[in-house]
Amino acid sequence: MDSLLQRMKKGPVSLRVHDVIIKGNTKTKDYIIEAEAEELKSVGSMQELVEASHLVNLKLKALEVFDSVKITLDSGPPELPGTANVIIEVVEAANPLSGQIGAYTKAEARSSTVEGSLKYKNLLGYGDLWDGSLAYGYDHSAEVSAGVYLPRFKGFLSPFTARAYLQSQDWLKFSSYKERSLGLSLGLFSTRHHDLAYNLAWRTLSDPSQMSSRSVRRQLGHNLLSSLKYTFKFNRRDSSMRPMRGFAFASTTQIGGLVPDSRSLRFLRQDFDLRYAVPLGFYRAALNFGISGGFVFPWGNGFLSRPSYLPERLFLGGNISPLTTFGGPTTLWGFKTRGLGPTEPRRQLNDESADPSGVDFVGGDLAVTALADLSFDIPIRWFREKGIHGHAFACAGNVSKLTENAYRDFSIKKFAESLRTSVGVGLVIPTSLFRMELNYCYILKKSDEDRAKSGVWITFSGN
Amino acid sequence: MEQQVQEREAEELTLVTRKSCFGLPTACPHSLPVFIYLKLAQIPFRLDFNSIYPDSDQIPYVESGTYVAYNNENDGVIECLKNDGIVDLDSDFHSLPDWVSTKAMISSWLSDAIMYELWVGSDGKSAYEIYYSDLSWPIGKALFLKQVYLVKQRLGITKDNAEQRENKIYKRAKFAYGALSTRLGEQKFLFDDRPSSLDATFLGHALITLYALPESSVLRSRLLEYDNIVRYAETLKLELIESGSSSSGPHFHSVPSSSAPRKGPSSWKSKPKSKSKREKTEEEKTFKKRAKYFLAAQLVAVLLFLSVMGGYDSGDVELDEDDEGFAYD
């Protein structure tokens, strides 16, 4: 043993793997484990073998279907010198069922959701993970879904996921409509930087209050949504909850209407987000900059004069911190959910004593937001230990309509002149369950109908 | 510029119905009577379509600026237009003895008959064309099957009594046609040679039966037995629908939503009572909201205490160096 270690210290000890023996799997198919252990076949030395074994161990654990993984290195058959056998011993999960509850903020969501899910591991022996979950969002959305995750599906390079869901979202207070979707989403390709997903859904917009404005009324009904979504993410920041150094970029492209049927929803939506963090050196302070934008447009015959699909439009405002949402323009500090952008007057009842019904926020086709945030530690030890820090921020954003020939009236000057801006200071309290911000926001510029207020705001973001 | 054009469009009186087909401006039995009513009253209006919401009872609706009259409020669009003082063709007819019975007959027997014939009696192709042809196939098919089921439930049709119910529906329709044919005689309209809402409703039914239903339809053949009704339908169709299509006149009748329109006695509300009732519910609402915020604040405080005092997880991923056995022989 000592002589071997001596030899290893001096230089690479040449070795190759003769055989990979898999033990302990009763349900799991051999090829699943073999596929995760591919690196072992190509090692050329002892050092490489040790490294590769470590990697394979981690990969097999990441499948989440084994209680323990043990890799043993043995010498190869005596007639072949310089070879080794690798023995992989797995213990499959005794209890395939597990559950969890958590708070999350998804990229497309405007608010955080609380989600409870039940997982069943390895039902078919392909390393498959089945789950059923219930999610409830702060913005009156509810979802029940069931999905499956297959790490190796028929030779695909990356894992395959499929999810069937029934989702409902209540926007009555903001835009006088309710949205219900029944659909199937397939994760076709997912790596660290790229993600390709397909979504087929039956979406219904309805208005039980019967108070909606004209353009919302025109969009009520059923639609078939068949879309492909490609996301590119590049994250070189040191942390996503409190970034202090690095930059990140995300771009999401969604094309709807990929069936030959011209009656399905045809639209193109592009979002992008760029973040940059600069450390300042004192009190662990950092300056964070971000700019994000998006646009949506229908395509097909007569697309210039048609309206864009209401739920796919861009809405700004919400009760989450703009620092934590990464992927596109979503919120601004100080502005309520769907609180800014184009509006339309709601239906007026013919009753003189009725209060004015207000307006619907109908969203826009082009949105841009920008933010600047200075975060710093508070010089009190108790706060530092708990990770509670302060921040000062400023943000600006605007939403504009382009469809139905409104692009002819659009000008960048008018867009810039009507930018909403807000500034403020606050305290950030990160916990293991969620991240809370206690801010004082001051609205510098807003439009008359915007739902924004200067004052104390509390925002929650999931981890 | 574009915004001004759109704003002008929004102020005009617009009727939104299901799509046009079978040579009719709209072939939906709820929508066509409203179209004809506005034509009979000689009110200029725009016609817009919503062909993606076949299962809505809000359609047809009339809108002008921020005023909207939905079909599922106040007994229908025509009643809403009467009550809101926009147009009332029936002011002289309420006192007539047959008015109520004719209205009841048309709105029950004939309405049931056309509903049965569209969804159950004929092969369903006409109904599919009217309601689902602009929806993607899986959605259209699913909604169509759902509607057929609902119609059967509403008409009380089960497997056992299907034939009996069908005979009853056709018999009642025939009685209604007979009675209406007698009432019509050789007049131009049903009552006193002046148009009324019952003309609009009956004409709508007759046109759909004659043009939208297939030739093999039993209901259609029943209606064809009454020559004067067929003549009545064709003459009025030529007059109202084919000549001068629903294009705009030089001026538009915009509904003044801000000024007080004439209100009928039915829409007078006892104001003092409703006001105090509303104040009470406002108070309750504020109280409930405050209670909700209080509970939420308590929950957040507890969670915060537990997680902050429990320790802050920096969220770094740790690689665990665990069991890896080296065995050398």
Coordinates of N, CA and C in Angstrom, one line a residue, chain A residues 57-171:
Chain A
N57 N -19.5 8.7 -8.1 CA -20.3 8.6 -6.9 C -21.3 9.8 -6.7
L58 N -20.8 11.0 -7.0 CA -21.7 12.1 -6.9 C -22.8 12.1 -7.9
K59 N -22.6 11.6 -9.1 CA -23.6 11.6 -10.1 C -24.7 10.6 -9.7
L60 N -24.2 9.4 -9.2 CA -25.2 8.4 -8.8 C -26.1 8.9 -7.7
K61 N -25.4 9.6 -6.7 CA -26.2 10.1 -5.6 C -27.2 11.2 -6.1
A62 N -26.8 11.9 -7.1 CA -27.7 13.0 -7.6 C -29.0 12.4 -8.3
L63 N -28.9 11.1 -8.7 CA -30.2 10.5 -9.2 C -31.3 10.5 -8.2
E64 N -30.9 10.5 -6.9 CA -31.9 10.5 -5.8 C -32.6 9.2 -5.7
V65 N -32.2 8.2 -6.2 CA -32.9 6.9 -6.1 C -32.2 5.9 -5.2
F66 N -31.0 6.2 -4.8 CA -30.2 5.3 -4.0 C -30.0 5.9 -2.6
D67 N -30.1 5.0 -1.6 CA -29.8 5.4 -0.2 C -28.3 5.6 0.0
S68 N -27.5 4.7 -0.6 CA -26.0 4.8 -0.5 C -25.4 4.2 -1.7
V69 N -24.2 4.8 -2.0 CA -23.4 4.4 -3.2 C -22.0 4.1 -2.7
K70 N -21.4 2.9 -3.0 CA -20.1 2.7 -2.6 C -19.3 2.1 -3.8
I71 N -18.1 2.8 -4.1 CA -17.3 2.4 -5.2 C -16.0 1.8 -4.7
T72 N -15.7 0.6 -5.1 CA -14.5 -0.1 -4.6 C -13.6 -0.4 -5.8
L73 N -12.3 -0.1 -5.7 CA -11.4 -0.4 -6.8 C -10.7 -1.7 -6.4
D74 N -10.7 -2.6 -7.4 CA -10.0 -3.9 -7.2 C -9.1 -4.2 -8.4
S75 N -8.1 -5.0 -8.2 CA -7.2 -5.3 -9.3 C -7.9 -6.2 -10.3
G76 N -7.4 -6.0 -11.5 CA -8.0 -6.7 -12.6 C -7.6 -8.2 -12.6
P77 N -8.0 -8.9 -13.7 CA -7.6 -10.4 -13.7 C -6.1 -10.5 -13.8
P78 N -5.5 -11.5 -13.2 CA -4.1 -11.7 -13.0 C -3.4 -11.8 -14.4
E79 N -4.1 -12.3 -15.4 CA -3.4 -12.4 -16.7 C -3.2 -11.1 -17.4
L80 N -3.9 -10.0 -16.9 CA -3.8 -8.7 -17.6 C -3.2 -7.7 -16.5
P81 N -1.9 -7.5 -16.6 CA -1.4 -6.5 -15.6 C -1.8 -5.1 -16.0
G82 N -1.7 -4.2 -15.0 CA -2.0 -2.8 -15.2 C -3.5 -2.6 -15.4
T83 N -4.3 -3.4 -15.0 CA -5.8 -3.2 -15.1 C -6.4 -3.2 -13.7
A84 N -7.6 -2.6 -13.7 CA -8.3 -2.6 -12.4 C -9.8 -2.8 -12.7
N85 N -10.5 -3.4 -11.7 CA -11.9 -3.5 -11.8 C -12.6 -2.5 -10.9
V86 N -13.7 -2.0 -11.3 CA -14.4 -1.1 -10.4 C -15.7 -1.7 -10.0
I87 N -15.9 -1.8 -8.7 CA -17.1 -2.4 -8.2 C -18.0 -1.3 -7.6
I88 N -19.2 -1.2 -8.2 CA -20.1 -0.2 -7.8 C -21.2 -0.9 -7.0
E89 N -21.3 -0.6 -5.7 CA -22.4 -1.2 -4.9 C -23.4 -0.1 -4.5
V90 N -24.6 -0.4 -4.9 CA -25.7 0.6 -4.6 C -26.7 -0.1 -3.7
V91 N -27.3 0.8 -2.8 CA -28.4 0.3 -2.0 C -29.6 1.2 -2.4
E92 N -30.6 0.5 -3.0 CA -31.7 1.3 -3.5 C -32.5 1.9 -2.3
A93 N -33.2 3.0 -2.6 CA -33.9 3.7 -1.5 C -35.0 2.7 -1.0
A94 N -34.9 2.6 0.4 CA -35.9 1.7 1.0 C -37.3 2.2 1.0
N95 N -37.4 3.6 1.2 CA -38.7 4.2 1.2 C -38.7 5.1 -0.1
P96 N -39.5 4.6 -1.1 CA -39.5 5.4 -2.3 C -40.3 6.7 -2.3
L97 N -41.1 6.8 -1.2 CA -41.9 8.0 -1.2 C -41.3 9.1 -0.3
S98 N -41.3 10.3 -0.8 CA -40.9 11.4 0.1 C -41.7 12.6 -0.2
G99 N -41.7 13.5 0.7 CA -42.5 14.7 0.5 C -41.7 15.9 0.9
Q100 N -42.1 17.1 0.4 CA -41.4 18.3 0.8 C -42.4 19.5 0.6
I101 N -42.1 20.5 1.4 CA -42.9 21.8 1.3 C -41.9 22.9 1.2
G102 N -42.1 23.8 0.3 CA -41.1 24.9 0.2 C -41.7 26.1 -0.4
A103 N -41.0 27.2 -0.3 CA -41.4 28.5 -0.9 C -40.5 28.8 -2.1
Y104 N -41.0 29.1 -3.2 CA -40.2 29.3 -4.4 C -40.6 30.6 -5.1
T105 N -39.7 31.1 -5.9 CA -40.1 32.2 -6.8 C -39.6 31.7 -8.2
K106 N -40.6 31.4 -9.0 CA -40.2 31.0 -10.4 C -39.9 32.2 -11.2
A107 N -39.2 32.0 -12.3 CA -38.8 33.1 -13.1 C -39.9 33.8 -13.7
E108 N -41.0 33.1 -14.2 CA -42.1 33.7 -14.9 C -43.1 34.3 -13.9
A109 N -43.0 33.8 -12.6 CA -44.1 34.2 -11.7 C -43.9 35.6 -11.3
R110 N -45.0 36.2 -10.9 CA -44.9 37.6 -10.4 C -44.9 37.6 -8.9
S111 N -45.0 36.5 -8.3 CA -45.0 36.4 -6.8 C -44.5 35.1 -6.4
S112 N -44.3 34.9 -5.1 CA -43.8 33.7 -4.6 C -44.9 32.6 -4.5
T113 N -44.5 31.4 -4.5 CA -45.5 30.3 -4.4 C -45.0 29.4 -3.2
V114 N -46.0 28.8 -2.6 CA -45.8 27.8 -1.6 C -46.2 26.5 -2.2
E115 N -45.2 25.5 -2.2 CA -45.5 24.3 -3.0 C -45.3 23.1 -2.1
G116 N -46.2 22.2 -2.1 CA -46.0 20.9 -1.4 C -46.0 19.8 -2.4
S117 N -45.1 18.9 -2.3 CA -45.0 17.8 -3.3 C -44.7 16.5 -2.7
L118 N -45.2 15.4 -3.4 CA -44.9 14.1 -3.0 C -44.1 13.5 -4.1
K119 N -43.0 12.8 -3.7 CA -42.2 12.2 -4.8 C -42.1 10.7 -4.6
Y120 N -42.2 10.0 -5.7 CA -42.0 8.5 -5.7 C -40.8 8.2 -6.6
K121 N -39.8 7.5 -5.9 CA -38.6 7.3 -6.7 C -38.6 5.9 -7.3
N122 N -38.1 6.0 -8.5 CA -37.7 4.7 -9.2 C -38.8 3.7 -9.4
L123 N -40.0 4.2 -9.9 CA -41.1 3.3 -10.0 C -40.8 2.2 -11.1
L124 N -40.2 2.6 -12.2 CA -40.0 1.7 -13.3 C -38.5 1.1 -13.3
G125 N -37.7 1.6 -12.5 CA -36.3 1.1 -12.5 C -35.4 1.9 -13.5
Y126 N -35.9 3.0 -14.1 CA -35.1 3.8 -15.0 C -34.5 5.0 -14.3
G127 N -34.5 4.9 -12.9 CA -34.1 6.1 -12.2 C -35.1 7.2 -12.3
D128 N -36.3 6.8 -12.6 CA -37.4 7.8 -12.8 C -37.9 8.4 -11.4
L129 N -38.2 9.7 -11.5 CA -38.8 10.3 -10.3 C -40.2 10.8 -10.6
W130 N -41.2 10.3 -9.9 CA -42.5 10.8 -10.2 C -42.9 11.7 -9.1
D131 N -43.6 12.7 -9.4 CA -44.1 13.6 -8.3 C -45.4 14.2 -8.6
G132 N -46.1 14.4 -7.5 CA -47.4 15.1 -7.6 C -47.3 16.3 -6.7
S133 N -47.7 17.5 -7.2 CA -47.6 18.6 -6.3 C -48.8 19.6 -6.4
L134 N -48.9 20.3 -5.3 CA -49.9 21.4 -5.2 C -49.2 22.7 -4.9
A135 N -49.5 23.7 -5.6 CA -48.8 25.0 -5.4 C -49.8 26.1 -5.2
Y136 N -49.6 27.0 -4.3 CA -50.5 28.1 -4.1 C -49.6 29.3 -4.2
G137 N -50.0 30.3 -5.0 CA -49.2 31.5 -5.1 C -49.9 32.7 -4.4
Y138 N -49.0 33.6 -4.0 CA -49.6 34.8 -3.3 C -50.5 35.6 -4.2
D139 N -50.3 35.5 -5.5 CA -51.1 36.3 -6.4 C -52.4 35.5 -6.8
H140 N -53.0 34.8 -5.9 CA -54.2 34.0 -6.2 C -54.1 33.1 -7.3
S141 N -53.0 32.3 -7.3 CA -52.9 31.3 -8.4 C -52.8 30.0 -7.6
A142 N -53.4 28.9 -8.3 CA -53.3 27.6 -7.7 C -53.0 26.6 -8.8
E143 N -52.2 25.6 -8.5 CA -51.8 24.6 -9.5 C -51.7 23.3 -8.9
V144 N -52.3 22.3 -9.6 CA -52.1 20.9 -9.2 C -51.5 20.2 -10.4
S145 N -50.4 19.5 -10.2 CA -49.7 19.0 -11.3 C -49.0 17.6 -10.9
A146 N -48.7 16.9 -12.0 CA -48.0 15.6 -11.8 C -46.9 15.5 -12.8
G147 N -45.8 15.0 -12.5 CA -44.7 15.0 -13.5 C -43.8 13.8 -13.3
V148 N -43.0 13.6 -14.3 CA -42.0 12.5 -14.2 C -40.6 13.1 -14.7
Y149 N -39.6 12.6 -14.1 CA -38.2 13.0 -14.5 C -37.4 11.8 -14.8
L150 N -36.9 11.7 -16.1 CA -36.2 10.5 -16.5 C -34.7 11.0 -16.8
P151 N -33.8 10.5 -16.0 CA -32.4 10.9 -16.3 C -31.8 10.4 -17.6
R152 N -32.2 9.2 -18.0 CA -31.7 8.7 -19.3 C -32.9 8.1 -20.0
F153 N -33.4 8.9 -21.0 CA -34.6 8.4 -21.7 C -34.2 8.0 -23.1
K154 N -34.1 6.7 -23.4 CA -33.8 6.2 -24.7 C -32.6 6.9 -25.4
G155 N -31.6 7.1 -24.7 CA -30.4 7.6 -25.3 C -30.3 9.1 -25.5
F156 N -31.3 9.8 -24.9 CA -31.2 11.3 -24.9 C -30.0 11.8 -24.1
L157 N -29.4 12.9 -24.6 CA -28.2 13.4 -23.9 C -28.5 13.9 -22.5
S158 N -29.6 14.6 -22.4 CA -29.9 15.2 -21.1 C -31.2 14.7 -20.6
P159 N -31.5 14.9 -19.3 CA -32.7 14.3 -18.7 C -33.9 14.9 -19.4
F160 N -35.0 14.1 -19.3 CA -36.2 14.4 -19.9 C -37.3 14.5 -18.8
T161 N -38.0 15.6 -18.9 CA -39.1 15.8 -17.9 C -40.4 16.0 -18.6
A162 N -41.5 15.5 -18.0 CA -42.8 15.7 -18.5 C -43.7 16.1 -17.4
R163 N -44.6 17.1 -17.6 CA -45.4 17.5 -16.5 C -46.8 17.8 -17.0
A164 N -47.8 17.2 -16.4 CA -49.2 17.6 -16.7 C -49.8 18.5 -15.6
Y165 N -50.4 19.6 -16.0 CA -50.8 20.5 -14.9 C -52.2 21.1 -15.2
L166 N -52.8 21.5 -14.1 CA -54.1 22.2 -14.1 C -53.9 23.4 -13.3
Q167 N -53.9 24.6 -13.9 CA -53.5 25.8 -13.2 C -54.6 26.8 -13.3
S168 N -54.9 27.5 -12.2 CA -55.8 28.6 -12.4 C -55.2 29.8 -11.7
Q169 N -55.5 31.0 -12.3 CA -55.0 32.2 -11.8 C -56.1 33.3 -11.8
D170 N -56.1 34.0 -10.7 CA -57.2 35.0 -10.6 C -56.7 36.4 -10.8
W171 N -57.0 37.1 -11.9 CA -56.5 38.4 -12.1 C -57.7 39.4 -12.0

